[in-house]
mmCIF file of C-alpha atoms and ligand atoms in Angstrom:
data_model
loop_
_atom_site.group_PDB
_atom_site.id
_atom_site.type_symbol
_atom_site.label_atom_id
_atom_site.label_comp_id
_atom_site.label_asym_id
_atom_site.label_seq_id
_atom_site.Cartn_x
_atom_site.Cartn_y
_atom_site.Cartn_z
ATOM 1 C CA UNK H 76 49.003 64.827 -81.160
ATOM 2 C CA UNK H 77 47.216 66.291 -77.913
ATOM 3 C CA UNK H 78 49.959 69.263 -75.918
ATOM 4 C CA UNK H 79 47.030 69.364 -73.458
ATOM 5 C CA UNK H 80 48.773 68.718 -69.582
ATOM 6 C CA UNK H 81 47.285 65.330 -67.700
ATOM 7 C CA UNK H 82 45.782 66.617 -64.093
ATOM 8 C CA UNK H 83 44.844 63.564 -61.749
ATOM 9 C CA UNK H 84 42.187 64.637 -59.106
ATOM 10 C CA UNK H 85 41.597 63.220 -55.667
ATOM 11 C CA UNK H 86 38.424 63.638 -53.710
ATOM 12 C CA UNK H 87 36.800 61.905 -50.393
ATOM 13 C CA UNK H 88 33.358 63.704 -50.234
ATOM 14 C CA UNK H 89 30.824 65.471 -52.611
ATOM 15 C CA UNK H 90 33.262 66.845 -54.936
ATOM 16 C CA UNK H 91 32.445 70.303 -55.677
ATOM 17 C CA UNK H 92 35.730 71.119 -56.398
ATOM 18 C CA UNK H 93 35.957 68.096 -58.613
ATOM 19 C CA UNK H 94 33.240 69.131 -60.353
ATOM 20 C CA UNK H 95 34.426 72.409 -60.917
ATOM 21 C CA UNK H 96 37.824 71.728 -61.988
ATOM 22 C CA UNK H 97 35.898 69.372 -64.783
ATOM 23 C CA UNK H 98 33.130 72.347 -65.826
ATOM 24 C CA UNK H 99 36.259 74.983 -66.295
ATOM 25 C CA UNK H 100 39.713 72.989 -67.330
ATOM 26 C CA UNK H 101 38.585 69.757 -68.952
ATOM 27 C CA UNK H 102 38.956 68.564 -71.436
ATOM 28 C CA UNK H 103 39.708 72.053 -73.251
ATOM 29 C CA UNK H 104 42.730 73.088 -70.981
ATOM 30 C CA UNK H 105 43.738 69.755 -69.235
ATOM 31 C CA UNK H 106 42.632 66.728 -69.471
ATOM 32 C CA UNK H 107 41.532 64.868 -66.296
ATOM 33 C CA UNK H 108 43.089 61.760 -66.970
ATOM 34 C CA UNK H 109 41.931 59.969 -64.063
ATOM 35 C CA UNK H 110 39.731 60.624 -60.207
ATOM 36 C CA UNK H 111 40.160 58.631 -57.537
ATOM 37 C CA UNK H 112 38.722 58.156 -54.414
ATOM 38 C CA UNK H 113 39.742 56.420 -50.898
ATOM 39 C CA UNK H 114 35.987 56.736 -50.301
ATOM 40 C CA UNK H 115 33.615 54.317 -52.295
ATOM 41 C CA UNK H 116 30.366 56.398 -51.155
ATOM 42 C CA UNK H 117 31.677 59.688 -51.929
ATOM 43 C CA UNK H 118 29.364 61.818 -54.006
ATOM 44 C CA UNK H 119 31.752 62.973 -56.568
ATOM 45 C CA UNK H 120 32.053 59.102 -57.996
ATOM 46 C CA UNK H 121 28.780 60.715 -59.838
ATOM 47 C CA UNK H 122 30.841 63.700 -61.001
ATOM 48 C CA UNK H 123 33.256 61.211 -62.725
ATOM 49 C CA UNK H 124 30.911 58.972 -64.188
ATOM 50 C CA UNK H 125 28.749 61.565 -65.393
ATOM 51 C CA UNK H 126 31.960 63.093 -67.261
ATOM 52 C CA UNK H 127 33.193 60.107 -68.257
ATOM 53 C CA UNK H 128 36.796 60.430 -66.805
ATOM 54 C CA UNK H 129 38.437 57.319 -65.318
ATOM 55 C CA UNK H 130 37.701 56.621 -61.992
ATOM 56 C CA UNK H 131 39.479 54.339 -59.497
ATOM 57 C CA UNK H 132 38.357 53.376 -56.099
ATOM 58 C CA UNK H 133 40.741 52.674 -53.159
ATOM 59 C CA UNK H 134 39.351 52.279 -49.925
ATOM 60 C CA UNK H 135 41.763 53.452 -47.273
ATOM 61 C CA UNK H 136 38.952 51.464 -44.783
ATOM 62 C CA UNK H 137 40.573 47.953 -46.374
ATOM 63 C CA UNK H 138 44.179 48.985 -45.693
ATOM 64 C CA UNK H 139 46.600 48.304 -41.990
ATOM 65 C CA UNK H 140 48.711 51.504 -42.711
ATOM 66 C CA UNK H 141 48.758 54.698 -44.098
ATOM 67 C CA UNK H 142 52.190 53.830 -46.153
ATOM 68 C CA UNK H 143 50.566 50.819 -47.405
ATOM 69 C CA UNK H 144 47.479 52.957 -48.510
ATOM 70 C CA UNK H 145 49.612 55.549 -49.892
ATOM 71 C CA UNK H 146 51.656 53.064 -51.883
ATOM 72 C CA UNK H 147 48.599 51.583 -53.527
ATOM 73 C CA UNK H 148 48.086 55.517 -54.553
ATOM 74 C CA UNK H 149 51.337 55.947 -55.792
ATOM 75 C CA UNK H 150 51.283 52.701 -58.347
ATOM 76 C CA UNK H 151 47.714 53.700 -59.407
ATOM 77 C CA UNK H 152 48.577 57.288 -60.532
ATOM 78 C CA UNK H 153 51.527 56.753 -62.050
ATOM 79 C CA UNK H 154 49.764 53.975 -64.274
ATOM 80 C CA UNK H 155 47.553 57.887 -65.988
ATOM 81 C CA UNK H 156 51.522 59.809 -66.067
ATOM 82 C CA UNK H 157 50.114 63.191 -64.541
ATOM 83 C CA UNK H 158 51.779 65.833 -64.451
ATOM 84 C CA UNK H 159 49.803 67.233 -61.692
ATOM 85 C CA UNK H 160 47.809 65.712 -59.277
ATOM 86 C CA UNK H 161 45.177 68.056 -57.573
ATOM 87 C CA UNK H 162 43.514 67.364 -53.792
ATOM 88 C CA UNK H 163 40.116 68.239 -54.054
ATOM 89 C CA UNK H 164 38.764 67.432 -50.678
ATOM 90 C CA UNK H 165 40.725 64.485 -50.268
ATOM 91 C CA UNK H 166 40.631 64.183 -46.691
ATOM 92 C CA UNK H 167 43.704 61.910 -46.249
ATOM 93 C CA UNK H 168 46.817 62.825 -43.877
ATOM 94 C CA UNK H 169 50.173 61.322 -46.667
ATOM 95 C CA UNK H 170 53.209 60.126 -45.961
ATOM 96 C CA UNK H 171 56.089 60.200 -47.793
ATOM 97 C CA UNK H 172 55.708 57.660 -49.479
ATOM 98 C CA UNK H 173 52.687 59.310 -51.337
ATOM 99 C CA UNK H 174 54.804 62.981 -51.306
ATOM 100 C CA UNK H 175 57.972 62.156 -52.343
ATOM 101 C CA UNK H 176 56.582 60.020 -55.650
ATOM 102 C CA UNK H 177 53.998 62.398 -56.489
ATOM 103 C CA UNK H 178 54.052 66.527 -57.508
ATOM 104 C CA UNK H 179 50.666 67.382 -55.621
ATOM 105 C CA UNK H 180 48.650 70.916 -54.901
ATOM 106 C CA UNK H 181 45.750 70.733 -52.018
ATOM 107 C CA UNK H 182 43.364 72.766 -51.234
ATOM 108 C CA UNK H 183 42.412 74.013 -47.766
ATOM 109 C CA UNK H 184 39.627 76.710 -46.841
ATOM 110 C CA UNK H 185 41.472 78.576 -44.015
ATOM 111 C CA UNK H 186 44.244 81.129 -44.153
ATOM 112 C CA UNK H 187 47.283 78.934 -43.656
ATOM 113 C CA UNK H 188 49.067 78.280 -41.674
ATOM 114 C CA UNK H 189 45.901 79.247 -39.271
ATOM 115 C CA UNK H 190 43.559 76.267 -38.781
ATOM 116 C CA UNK H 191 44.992 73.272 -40.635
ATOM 117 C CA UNK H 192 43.379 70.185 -40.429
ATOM 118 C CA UNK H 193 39.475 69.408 -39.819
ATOM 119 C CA UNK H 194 36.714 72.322 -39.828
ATOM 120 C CA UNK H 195 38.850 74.956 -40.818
ATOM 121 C CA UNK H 196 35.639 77.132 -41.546
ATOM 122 C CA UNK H 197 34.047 77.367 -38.919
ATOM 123 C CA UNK H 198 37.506 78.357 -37.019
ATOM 124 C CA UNK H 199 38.225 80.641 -39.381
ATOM 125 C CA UNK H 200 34.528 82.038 -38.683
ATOM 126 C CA UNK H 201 34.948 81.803 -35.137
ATOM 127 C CA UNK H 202 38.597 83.015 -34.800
ATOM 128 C CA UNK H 203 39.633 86.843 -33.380
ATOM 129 C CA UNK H 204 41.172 87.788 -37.092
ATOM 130 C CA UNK H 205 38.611 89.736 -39.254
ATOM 131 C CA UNK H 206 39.572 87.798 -42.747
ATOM 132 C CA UNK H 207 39.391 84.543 -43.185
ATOM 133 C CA UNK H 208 39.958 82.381 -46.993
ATOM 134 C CA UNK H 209 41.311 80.010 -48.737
ATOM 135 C CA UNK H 210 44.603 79.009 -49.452
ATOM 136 C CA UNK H 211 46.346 76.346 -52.082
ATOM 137 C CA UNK H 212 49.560 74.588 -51.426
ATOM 138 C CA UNK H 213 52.279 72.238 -52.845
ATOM 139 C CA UNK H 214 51.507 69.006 -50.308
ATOM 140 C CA UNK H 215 53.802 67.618 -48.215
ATOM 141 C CA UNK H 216 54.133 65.005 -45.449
ATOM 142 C CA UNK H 217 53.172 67.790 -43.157
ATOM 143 C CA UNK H 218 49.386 67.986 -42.471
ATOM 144 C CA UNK H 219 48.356 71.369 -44.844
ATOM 145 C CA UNK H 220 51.928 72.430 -44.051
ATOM 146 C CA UNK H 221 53.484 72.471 -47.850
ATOM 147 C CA UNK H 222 54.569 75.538 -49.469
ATOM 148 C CA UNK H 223 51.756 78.297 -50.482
ATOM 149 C CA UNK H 224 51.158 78.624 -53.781
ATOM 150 C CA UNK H 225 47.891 81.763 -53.616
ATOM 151 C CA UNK H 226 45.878 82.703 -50.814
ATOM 152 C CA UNK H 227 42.513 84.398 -51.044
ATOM 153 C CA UNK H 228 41.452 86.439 -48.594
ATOM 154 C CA UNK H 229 37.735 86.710 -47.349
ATOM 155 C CA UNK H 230 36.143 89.922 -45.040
ATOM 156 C CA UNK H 231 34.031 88.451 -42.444
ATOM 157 C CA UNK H 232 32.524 91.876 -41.634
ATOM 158 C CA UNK H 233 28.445 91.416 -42.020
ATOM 159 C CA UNK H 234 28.515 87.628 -42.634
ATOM 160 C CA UNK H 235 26.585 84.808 -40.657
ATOM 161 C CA UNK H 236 28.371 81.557 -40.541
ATOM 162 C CA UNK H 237 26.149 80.235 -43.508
ATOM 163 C CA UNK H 238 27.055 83.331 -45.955
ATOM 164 C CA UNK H 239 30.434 82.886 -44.601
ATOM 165 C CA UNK H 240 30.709 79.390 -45.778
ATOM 166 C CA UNK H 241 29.102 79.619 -49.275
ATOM 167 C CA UNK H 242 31.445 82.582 -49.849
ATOM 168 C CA UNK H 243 34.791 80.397 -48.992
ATOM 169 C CA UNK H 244 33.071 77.670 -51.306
ATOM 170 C CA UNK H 245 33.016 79.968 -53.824
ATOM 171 C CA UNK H 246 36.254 81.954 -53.194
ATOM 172 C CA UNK H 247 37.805 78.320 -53.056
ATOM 173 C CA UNK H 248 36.967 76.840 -56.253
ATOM 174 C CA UNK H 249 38.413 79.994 -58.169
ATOM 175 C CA UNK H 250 41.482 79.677 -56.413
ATOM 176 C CA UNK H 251 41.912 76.456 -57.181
ATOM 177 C CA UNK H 252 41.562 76.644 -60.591
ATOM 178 C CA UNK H 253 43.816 79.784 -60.741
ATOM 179 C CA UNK H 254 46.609 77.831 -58.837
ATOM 180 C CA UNK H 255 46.600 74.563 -61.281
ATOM 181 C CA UNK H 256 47.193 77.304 -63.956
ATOM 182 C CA UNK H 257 49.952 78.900 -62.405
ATOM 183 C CA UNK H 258 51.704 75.306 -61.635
ATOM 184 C CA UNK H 259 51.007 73.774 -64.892
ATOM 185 C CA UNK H 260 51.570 76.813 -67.769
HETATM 186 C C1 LIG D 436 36.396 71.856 -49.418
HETATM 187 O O1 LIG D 436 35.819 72.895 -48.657
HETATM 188 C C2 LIG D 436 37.907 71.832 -49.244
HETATM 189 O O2 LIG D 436 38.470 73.113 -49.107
HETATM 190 C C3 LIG D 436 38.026 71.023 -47.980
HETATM 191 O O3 LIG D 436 37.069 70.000 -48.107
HETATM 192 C C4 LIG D 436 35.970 70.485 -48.873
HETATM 193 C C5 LIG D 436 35.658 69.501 -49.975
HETATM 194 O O4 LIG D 436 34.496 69.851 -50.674
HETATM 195 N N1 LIG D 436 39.347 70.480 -47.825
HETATM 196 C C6 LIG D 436 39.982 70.367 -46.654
HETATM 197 O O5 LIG D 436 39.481 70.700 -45.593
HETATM 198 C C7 LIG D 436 41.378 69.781 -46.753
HETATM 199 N N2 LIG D 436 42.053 69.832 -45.500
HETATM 200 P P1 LIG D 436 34.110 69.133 -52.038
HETATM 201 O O6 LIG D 436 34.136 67.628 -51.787
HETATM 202 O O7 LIG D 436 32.711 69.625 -52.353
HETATM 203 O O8 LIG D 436 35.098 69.553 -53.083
#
């Protein structure tokens, strides 16, 4: 019988990170057992299809509550039995509902606890500090506030905004794959 650890992954958006997680972990190292989405136009929905891994759609546009959202979540996950479930530009705020149910890891392309929330980027870019990067964290109910699990850090010396950002896309995906290691072996 399979050892291999379940992941569940989460995306809103293009899913990059998605992707990524799929190219290097799965199905050698973990096995995506399912991807969902609060957003049915996302661009990643191609990612999972394209893989074949299970993919559920919640819109969060059809629900009167974040808890009520976030309980829909819960009962979908825990139908797959992850051990982990990773954020991958899933561009939700959670309640506890969602964080007390489910062990979760998010990643966020700032320097935590500089910049949470929306754009963190280009405020890292524009900020005074001359490093910017990329940080993964346990989630909790607190927006991009949970515990730090690795930070990579990012020189901003000689960089436009545009090599800036493909650098923290890069610098992001490897530290995302590096911290699902460290939580899961
Ligand atoms: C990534 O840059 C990720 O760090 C960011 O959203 C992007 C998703 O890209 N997440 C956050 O800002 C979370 N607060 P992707 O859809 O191509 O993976």
């Amino acid at each position: 019988m399979s050892k291999r650890k379940k992941i569940a992954v989460l995306f809103s958006g293009k899913g990059s990170n998605f992707a990524h997680i799929v190219n290097t972990l799965h199905p050698q190292t973990y096995e995506v057992v399912v991807a969902l989405t609060n957003n049915p136009h996302a661009e990643g929905v191609k990612v999972a299809q394209a893989a074949s891994i299970p993919l559920e759609i919640i819109d969060s546009k059809a629900y009167e509550s974040r808890e009520t959202f976030d309980a829909e979540v819960v009962k979908c996950l825990k139908k797959y039995t992850p051990e982990l479930t990773v954020l991958a530009g899933f561009m939700r705020i959670l309640t506890p509902v969602f964080t007390e149910q489910i062990k979760s890891i998010n990643l966020h392309p700032s320097l935590l606890p500089r910049h949470k929330g929306l754009n963190a980027i280009e405020k890292s870019f524009e900020d005074v500090h001359a490093y910017g990067g990329v940080s993964v964290h346990y989630v909790s109910a607190e927006l991009d506030g949970g515990e730090v699990i690795l930070q990579k850090k990012l020189a901003k010396e000689g960089l436009n905004f545009e090599s800036y950002d493909a650098k923290v896309r890069s610098l992001e995906k490897e530290a995302l794959v590096e911290a699902i290691r460290i939580v899961l072996d």
